Tab-separated table of C-alpha atoms in Angstrom:
chain	number	residue	atom	x	y	z
A	1	TRP	CA	13.541	-169.382	-15.261
A	2	ASP	CA	11.609	-169.261	-11.996
A	3	SER	CA	14.072	-166.774	-10.511
A	4	ILE	CA	13.648	-164.496	-13.543
A	5	ALA	CA	9.870	-164.637	-13.220
A	6	GLU	CA	10.074	-163.762	-9.519
A	7	ILE	CA	12.000	-160.515	-10.086
A	8	PRO	CA	11.551	-159.444	-13.740
A	9	GLU	CA	12.987	-155.965	-13.089
A	10	ALA	CA	16.306	-157.619	-12.204
A	11	VAL	CA	16.727	-158.704	-15.830
A	12	GLU	CA	18.506	-155.972	-17.716
A	13	ILE	CA	17.091	-155.135	-21.147
A	14	PRO	CA	19.669	-153.867	-23.645
A	15	SER	CA	19.015	-150.337	-24.893
A	16	TRP	CA	18.917	-151.549	-28.500
A	17	HIS	CA	16.003	-153.854	-27.571
A	18	LYS	CA	14.116	-150.911	-26.115
A	19	GLN	CA	14.859	-148.816	-29.217
A	20	GLU	CA	13.613	-151.568	-31.513
A	21	LEU	CA	10.411	-151.945	-29.501
A	22	GLU	CA	9.815	-148.180	-29.616
A	23	LYS	CA	10.400	-148.184	-33.385
A	24	ARG	CA	7.934	-151.012	-33.927
A	25	LEU	CA	5.342	-149.455	-31.637
A	26	ALA	CA	5.627	-146.133	-33.498
A	27	ALA	CA	5.187	-147.955	-36.826
A	28	TYR	CA	2.094	-149.670	-35.459
A	29	HIS	CA	0.615	-146.384	-34.233
A	30	ALA	CA	1.328	-144.786	-37.623
A	31	ASP	CA	-0.630	-147.517	-39.441
A	32	PRO	CA	-2.452	-150.022	-37.199
A	33	ALA	CA	-3.949	-151.792	-40.229
A	34	GLU	CA	-0.488	-152.719	-41.547
A	35	GLY	CA	0.604	-156.271	-40.852
A	36	SER	CA	-1.277	-159.474	-40.232
A	37	PRO	CA	-3.132	-160.948	-37.268
A	38	TRP	CA	-1.244	-163.681	-35.415
A	39	GLN	CA	-3.662	-166.395	-36.565
A	40	ASP	CA	-2.962	-165.534	-40.230
A	41	VAL	CA	0.793	-165.530	-39.684
A	42	LYS	CA	0.646	-168.831	-37.813
A	43	LYS	CA	-1.414	-170.379	-40.604
A	44	ARG	CA	1.116	-169.227	-43.243
A	45	ILE	CA	4.005	-170.631	-41.205
A	46	LEU	CA	2.415	-173.945	-40.325
A	47	GLY	CA	0.488	-174.376	-43.557
């Protein structure tokens, strides 16, 4: 893990990861109010 943290650009990110991130970011920009804050999600998961 330390070697990854030292040179993060050396870790190749698959193109489908980048596409998914772009899709999610576009959805967020289209409707920033959609979704739930992390604290709410965490509370639902942990009870």
